[in-house]
C-alpha positions as CSV (number, residue, x, y, z in Angstrom):
1,X,-5.3,-25.0,-46.2
2,X,-5.7,-27.1,-43.1
3,X,-2.0,-27.5,-42.7
4,X,-1.5,-23.8,-43.0
5,X,-4.1,-23.2,-40.4
6,X,-2.5,-25.6,-38.0
7,X,0.9,-24.0,-38.5
8,X,-0.6,-20.6,-37.8
9,X,-2.3,-21.9,-34.7
10,X,0.9,-23.5,-33.5
11,X,2.8,-20.3,-34.1
12,X,0.2,-18.3,-32.2
13,X,0.3,-20.7,-29.3
14,X,4.1,-20.5,-29.3
15,X,4.1,-16.7,-29.3
16,X,1.6,-16.7,-26.4
17,X,3.8,-19.0,-24.4
18,X,6.9,-17.0,-25.1
19,X,5.1,-13.8,-24.1
20,X,3.9,-15.4,-20.9
21,X,7.4,-16.6,-20.0
22,X,8.8,-13.1,-20.7
23,X,6.1,-11.5,-18.6
24,X,6.7,-14.0,-15.8
25,X,10.4,-13.1,-15.9
26,X,9.8,-9.4,-15.8
27,X,7.2,-9.8,-13.0
28,X,9.7,-11.9,-10.9
29,X,12.4,-9.3,-11.6
30,X,10.2,-6.4,-10.7
31,X,8.9,-8.2,-7.6
32,X,12.5,-8.9,-6.5
33,X,13.3,-5.2,-6.8
34,X,10.3,-4.4,-4.7
35,X,11.6,-6.8,-2.1
36,X,15.0,-5.1,-2.2
37,X,13.4,-1.7,-1.8
38,X,11.2,-2.7,1.2
39,X,14.1,-4.6,2.9
40,X,16.4,-1.6,2.4
41,X,13.7,0.8,3.9
42,X,13.5,-1.5,6.9
43,X,17.3,-1.7,7.3
44,X,17.9,2.0,6.8
45,X,14.8,3.8,8.2
46,X,13.3,1.0,10.4
47,X,9.8,1.3,8.9
48,X,7.4,-0.9,7.0
49,X,6.7,0.2,3.4
50,X,3.0,1.0,3.1
51,X,1.8,2.8,0.0
52,X,-1.7,3.6,1.2
53,X,-0.4,4.8,4.6
54,X,2.2,7.1,2.9
55,X,-0.5,8.6,0.6
56,X,-3.0,9.1,3.4
57,X,-0.5,10.5,5.9
58,X,0.9,12.9,3.3
59,X,-2.6,14.2,2.4
60,X,-3.6,14.5,6.1
61,X,-0.4,16.4,6.9
62,X,-0.7,18.7,3.9
63,X,-4.3,19.6,5.0
64,X,-3.2,20.2,8.6
65,X,-5.2,17.3,10.0
66,X,-2.1,15.6,11.5
67,X,1.4,16.6,12.5
68,X,4.1,16.6,9.9
69,X,6.1,13.4,9.1
70,X,8.6,14.6,6.5
71,X,9.7,11.1,5.6
72,X,6.3,10.5,3.9
73,X,6.8,13.6,1.7
74,X,10.2,12.5,0.6
75,X,9.0,9.0,-0.1
76,X,6.0,10.2,-2.1
77,X,8.3,12.5,-4.1
78,X,10.6,9.6,-4.8
79,X,7.7,7.5,-6.2
80,X,6.7,10.4,-8.5
81,X,10.2,10.9,-9.7
82,X,10.8,7.2,-10.2
83,X,7.7,6.9,-12.3
84,X,8.6,9.9,-14.5
85,X,12.1,8.5,-15.2
86,X,10.8,5.0,-15.9
87,X,8.2,6.3,-18.3
88,X,11.1,7.8,-20.3
89,X,13.4,4.8,-20.1
90,X,10.9,1.9,-20.1
91,X,7.6,3.0,-21.6
92,X,6.6,-0.7,-22.1
93,X,5.9,-0.7,-18.3
94,X,3.0,1.7,-18.8
95,X,-0.2,1.6,-20.9
96,X,-1.3,4.2,-23.5
97,X,-4.9,5.3,-23.3
98,X,-7.4,6.3,-20.7
99,X,-10.3,4.7,-18.9
100,X,-13.8,5.7,-17.8
101,X,-13.7,8.5,-15.3
102,X,-16.7,7.1,-13.3
103,X,-15.0,3.7,-13.1
104,X,-11.6,5.1,-12.0
105,X,-13.1,7.5,-9.4
106,X,-15.4,4.7,-8.0
107,X,-12.5,2.3,-7.8
108,X,-10.4,4.9,-6.1
109,X,-13.0,5.6,-3.5
110,X,-13.4,1.9,-2.6
111,X,-9.7,1.4,-2.4
112,X,-9.3,4.5,-0.2
113,X,-12.0,3.3,2.1
114,X,-10.8,-0.2,2.2
115,X,-7.1,0.5,2.8
116,X,-7.9,2.9,5.6
117,X,-10.3,0.6,7.3
118,X,-8.1,-2.4,6.7
119,X,-4.9,-0.6,7.7
120,X,-2.9,-1.4,4.6
121,X,-2.7,-2.6,1.0
122,X,-0.7,-5.0,-1.2
123,X,2.7,-3.5,-0.1
124,X,2.1,-3.1,3.7
125,X,0.1,-6.3,4.2
126,X,1.4,-8.3,1.3
127,X,5.1,-7.7,0.9
128,X,5.9,-6.6,4.4
129,X,3.2,-8.0,6.7
130,X,3.5,-11.6,5.4
131,X,7.3,-11.3,5.7
132,X,6.8,-10.6,9.5
133,X,4.4,-13.6,9.7
134,X,1.6,-11.2,10.8
135,X,-1.7,-12.9,11.3
136,X,-3.4,-9.5,10.8
137,X,-1.8,-9.2,7.4
138,X,-2.6,-12.7,6.4
139,X,-6.3,-12.1,7.1
140,X,-6.2,-8.8,5.1
141,X,-4.4,-10.4,2.2
142,X,-6.8,-13.3,2.0
143,X,-9.7,-10.8,2.2
144,X,-8.7,-8.5,-0.6
145,X,-7.2,-11.1,-2.9
146,X,-10.2,-13.4,-2.5
147,X,-12.6,-10.5,-3.1
148,X,-10.6,-9.3,-6.1
149,X,-10.5,-12.7,-7.7
150,X,-14.2,-13.3,-7.2
151,X,-15.3,-9.8,-8.3
152,X,-13.1,-9.6,-11.4
153,X,-14.1,-13.0,-12.5
154,X,-17.8,-12.3,-12.0
155,X,-17.7,-8.9,-13.7
156,X,-15.4,-9.9,-16.6
157,X,-18.2,-10.1,-19.3
158,X,-20.0,-7.1,-18.0
159,X,-17.0,-4.7,-17.8
160,X,-14.7,-6.3,-20.4
161,X,-15.1,-3.2,-22.7
162,X,-14.5,-0.8,-19.8
163,X,-11.3,-2.6,-18.9
164,X,-9.7,-1.9,-22.3
165,X,-8.0,1.5,-22.6
166,X,-9.6,3.8,-25.0
167,X,-7.6,5.5,-27.7
168,X,-4.5,7.4,-26.6
169,X,-5.3,11.0,-25.8
170,X,-4.8,13.3,-28.8
171,X,-1.8,15.5,-29.2
172,X,-3.8,18.4,-28.0
173,X,-4.1,16.7,-24.6
174,X,-1.8,18.5,-22.1
175,X,0.4,15.4,-21.6
176,X,3.5,17.6,-21.3
177,X,1.8,19.7,-18.7
178,X,1.0,16.5,-16.7
179,X,4.6,15.5,-16.9
180,X,5.7,18.9,-15.8
181,X,3.2,18.7,-12.9
182,X,4.6,15.3,-11.8
183,X,8.2,16.6,-11.8
184,X,7.1,19.8,-10.0
185,X,5.1,17.9,-7.4
186,X,8.0,15.5,-6.8
187,X,10.5,18.3,-6.4
188,X,8.3,20.2,-4.0
189,X,7.6,17.2,-1.8
190,X,11.3,16.2,-1.7
191,X,12.4,19.8,-1.0
192,X,9.8,20.4,1.7
193,X,10.5,17.0,3.4
194,X,14.2,17.6,3.2
195,X,13.8,21.0,4.8
196,X,12.0,19.4,7.7
197,X,14.3,16.5,8.1
198,X,17.7,18.2,7.5
199,X,19.6,15.0,7.6
200,X,21.2,14.0,4.3
201,X,21.4,10.3,5.0
202,X,17.7,10.1,6.0
203,X,16.7,12.0,2.9
204,X,18.8,9.8,0.6
205,X,17.5,6.7,2.3
206,X,13.8,7.5,1.9
207,X,14.2,8.9,-1.7
208,X,16.4,6.0,-2.9
209,X,14.1,3.3,-1.5
210,X,10.9,5.0,-3.0
211,X,12.6,5.6,-6.3
212,X,13.6,1.9,-6.4
213,X,10.1,0.9,-5.5
214,X,8.8,2.8,-8.6
215,X,11.4,1.0,-10.8
216,X,10.1,-2.4,-9.5
217,X,6.5,-1.5,-10.2
218,X,7.3,-0.3,-13.7
219,X,9.1,-3.5,-14.6
220,X,6.6,-5.9,-12.9
221,X,3.6,-5.0,-15.0
222,X,1.6,-3.7,-12.0
223,X,1.2,-0.3,-13.7
224,X,-1.0,-1.9,-16.4
225,X,-4.7,-2.2,-15.3
226,X,-5.4,-4.6,-18.2
227,X,-2.7,-6.9,-16.8
228,X,-4.1,-6.7,-13.3
229,X,-7.6,-7.6,-14.6
230,X,-6.1,-10.5,-16.6
231,X,-4.6,-11.8,-13.4
232,X,-7.7,-11.3,-11.2
233,X,-10.2,-12.6,-13.7
234,X,-9.3,-16.3,-13.5
235,X,-12.2,-17.5,-15.7
236,X,-11.0,-16.1,-19.0
237,X,-7.5,-16.2,-20.5
238,X,-5.9,-16.1,-17.1
239,X,-2.6,-14.3,-16.9
240,X,-0.7,-15.8,-13.8
241,X,2.4,-13.6,-14.2
242,X,1.6,-11.1,-11.5
243,X,1.6,-13.9,-8.9
244,X,5.4,-13.8,-9.4
245,X,5.5,-10.1,-8.3
246,X,4.4,-11.1,-4.8
247,X,6.4,-14.3,-4.9
248,X,9.6,-12.4,-5.9
249,X,9.2,-9.6,-3.4
250,X,8.1,-11.8,-0.5
251,X,10.9,-14.2,-1.3
252,X,13.5,-11.5,-0.9
253,X,11.9,-10.2,2.3
254,X,11.7,-13.6,3.9
255,X,15.5,-14.0,3.3
256,X,16.5,-10.6,4.6
257,X,14.0,-9.5,7.2
258,X,14.9,-12.1,9.9
259,X,18.5,-10.9,9.9
260,X,17.5,-7.2,9.9
261,X,15.0,-7.7,12.7
262,X,17.8,-8.9,14.9
263,X,19.6,-5.6,14.7
264,X,19.5,-3.3,17.7
265,X,18.4,-0.3,15.5
266,X,18.2,0.6,11.8
267,X,21.2,2.3,10.2
268,X,19.7,5.8,9.8
269,X,17.6,6.0,13.0
270,X,17.8,5.2,16.7
271,X,15.1,2.6,16.8
272,X,12.7,0.6,14.6
273,X,9.2,1.9,14.1
274,X,7.0,-1.1,13.4
275,X,3.4,-2.0,13.9
276,X,2.9,-3.6,17.3
277,X,-0.8,-4.6,17.1
278,X,-1.5,-8.3,17.2
279,X,-5.3,-8.2,17.5
280,X,-7.2,-9.5,14.5
281,X,-10.3,-7.3,14.2
282,X,-13.3,-7.5,11.8
283,X,-12.1,-4.2,10.3
284,X,-9.3,-6.1,8.5
285,X,-11.9,-8.2,6.7
286,X,-14.3,-5.4,6.0
287,X,-11.5,-3.2,4.7
288,X,-10.0,-6.0,2.7
289,X,-13.4,-6.6,1.0
290,X,-13.8,-3.0,0.0
291,X,-10.2,-2.8,-1.2
292,X,-10.6,-6.0,-3.2
293,X,-13.8,-4.6,-4.8
294,X,-12.0,-1.4,-5.8
295,X,-8.9,-3.2,-7.0
296,X,-11.0,-5.5,-9.2
297,X,-13.0,-2.7,-10.8
298,X,-10.2,-0.3,-11.6
299,X,-7.1,-2.6,-11.7
300,X,-5.2,0.0,-9.6
301,X,-3.9,0.0,-6.0
302,X,-2.1,3.0,-4.2
303,X,1.5,2.4,-5.3
304,X,0.7,2.1,-9.0
305,X,-1.8,4.9,-8.7
306,X,1.0,7.3,-7.7
307,X,3.7,6.0,-10.0
308,X,1.3,5.7,-12.9
309,X,0.7,9.5,-13.0
310,X,3.6,9.7,-15.4
311,X,2.1,7.2,-17.9
312,X,0.0,7.9,-21.0
313,X,-3.3,7.4,-19.2
314,X,-4.5,10.9,-19.7
315,X,-6.4,12.1,-16.6
316,X,-7.4,8.5,-15.6
317,X,-4.8,8.0,-12.9
318,X,-5.3,11.5,-11.5
319,X,-9.0,10.8,-11.2
320,X,-8.3,7.5,-9.5
321,X,-6.0,9.2,-7.0
322,X,-8.6,11.9,-6.2
323,X,-11.1,9.2,-5.6
324,X,-8.7,7.3,-3.4
325,X,-7.9,10.4,-1.3
326,X,-11.7,11.1,-1.0
327,X,-12.2,7.5,0.2
328,X,-9.4,7.8,2.7
329,X,-10.9,11.1,4.0
330,X,-14.3,9.6,4.3
331,X,-12.9,6.7,6.3
332,X,-11.5,9.2,8.8
333,X,-14.6,11.4,9.0
334,X,-17.4,8.9,9.1
335,X,-16.3,7.1,12.4
336,X,-16.1,10.6,14.1
337,X,-19.6,11.5,13.0
338,X,-21.0,8.1,14.1
339,X,-19.2,8.1,17.4
340,X,-21.6,8.8,20.2
341,X,-20.5,11.3,22.9
342,X,-19.3,9.9,26.1
343,X,-21.6,10.2,29.1
344,X,-20.4,12.6,31.7
345,X,-18.9,11.1,34.8
346,X,-21.2,11.0,37.8
347,X,-20.2,13.5,40.5
348,X,-19.6,12.4,44.1
349,X,-22.2,14.4,45.9
350,X,-22.0,13.1,49.4
351,X,-19.1,13.0,51.8
352,X,-19.7,9.2,52.2
353,X,-19.2,8.7,48.5
354,X,-15.9,10.6,48.5
355,X,-14.6,8.6,51.5
356,X,-15.5,5.3,49.8
357,X,-13.8,6.4,46.6
358,X,-10.6,7.4,48.5
359,X,-10.5,4.1,50.4
360,X,-10.9,2.2,47.2
361,X,-8.0,4.2,45.6
362,X,-5.8,3.5,48.6
363,X,-6.5,-0.3,48.3
364,X,-5.7,-0.3,44.6
365,X,-2.4,1.5,45.2
366,X,-1.3,-0.9,48.0
367,X,-2.2,-3.9,45.9
368,X,-0.2,-2.5,42.9
369,X,2.9,-1.9,45.1
370,X,2.8,-5.4,46.5
371,X,2.5,-6.9,43.0
372,X,5.4,-4.8,41.8
373,X,7.6,-6.0,44.6
374,X,6.8,-9.6,44.0
375,X,7.3,-9.4,40.2
376,X,10.3,-7.0,40.0
377,X,12.7,-9.7,38.9
378,X,10.8,-10.4,35.7
379,X,9.6,-6.9,34.6
380,X,9.8,-6.5,30.8
381,X,10.2,-10.2,30.1
382,X,6.7,-10.6,28.5
383,X,7.1,-7.5,26.3
384,X,10.5,-8.6,25.1
385,X,9.2,-12.1,24.3
386,X,6.1,-10.9,22.5
387,X,6.7,-11.0,18.7
388,X,5.9,-7.9,16.6
389,X,3.0,-8.6,14.3
């Protein structure tokens, strides 16, 4: 009996090790595909891949709060289409079963708030920002990863049952209608964006890169909230495989981006359109903390939230996305409500005040002209030497 028990234990350990090795291999493969997708998007379109920004911008544009950027619509449509195709071809990349609506909505709100305040998520800051050696992205990544690890580890025993998917939705659940809705949404977004762009190469570039990104997410394991929780909760049966998603993607980008950044312009556009801010603000930390909290609670971030709509999660991913959009909208509205009105400028009542102001303006203009003449030989040197962060 003892010998049989030992053999069974050895077999179980061996199976776990083989499963972990397989998961690590798939995570590295999926991460490498994510790196290829983000590098291709930089080379073709000249932009950083940011899932939270794409989702937020598309929502704000569709609701008329900002001007249209059709590339975001096409990219979002490619993510939806890629998720739908991968769910048919590789269902193992998705989970079957739903989660608590309150948990998913709350997680989505926190992620929406955090990614808006912190200006990015795991793709924009993690895969792309770190590849550009951005200090801002490093601060953000440390903030949301650290918060996610601490939160998931602390809440493991409290939320363990909530982190397990409930039974698969019954056959009566309109799963087919959800699939049709995903395909319809993807088609409408791509058609509308294509109508605005009217450039076949731009359309194919954005759609191809986003479709490939969805493939990478499906293979990597990032679409499984239970796997994300297993990675973030380091104090219980830790699953390190998802670390290879970032490692694989970042490794590809570190190899390709230095060469691409030396180009005069991307292939499909006239110039690169990259973040230029180098200032490290507290918002990056505050946003990262909120994002990390939401990520730890729900196990979902913006990219998987969109691609996962095609999975067998019932309404869970849709509820998460609605919460995320609500959080993003709140992050836009709240600062406007809290912003105090500017005090009106004091009028110049007397002739003496007007003369003093005119004299001061003349002095400033003369000083500016002299400085321009002295430094005309080095104009632009500082801007050209300043690295993009």
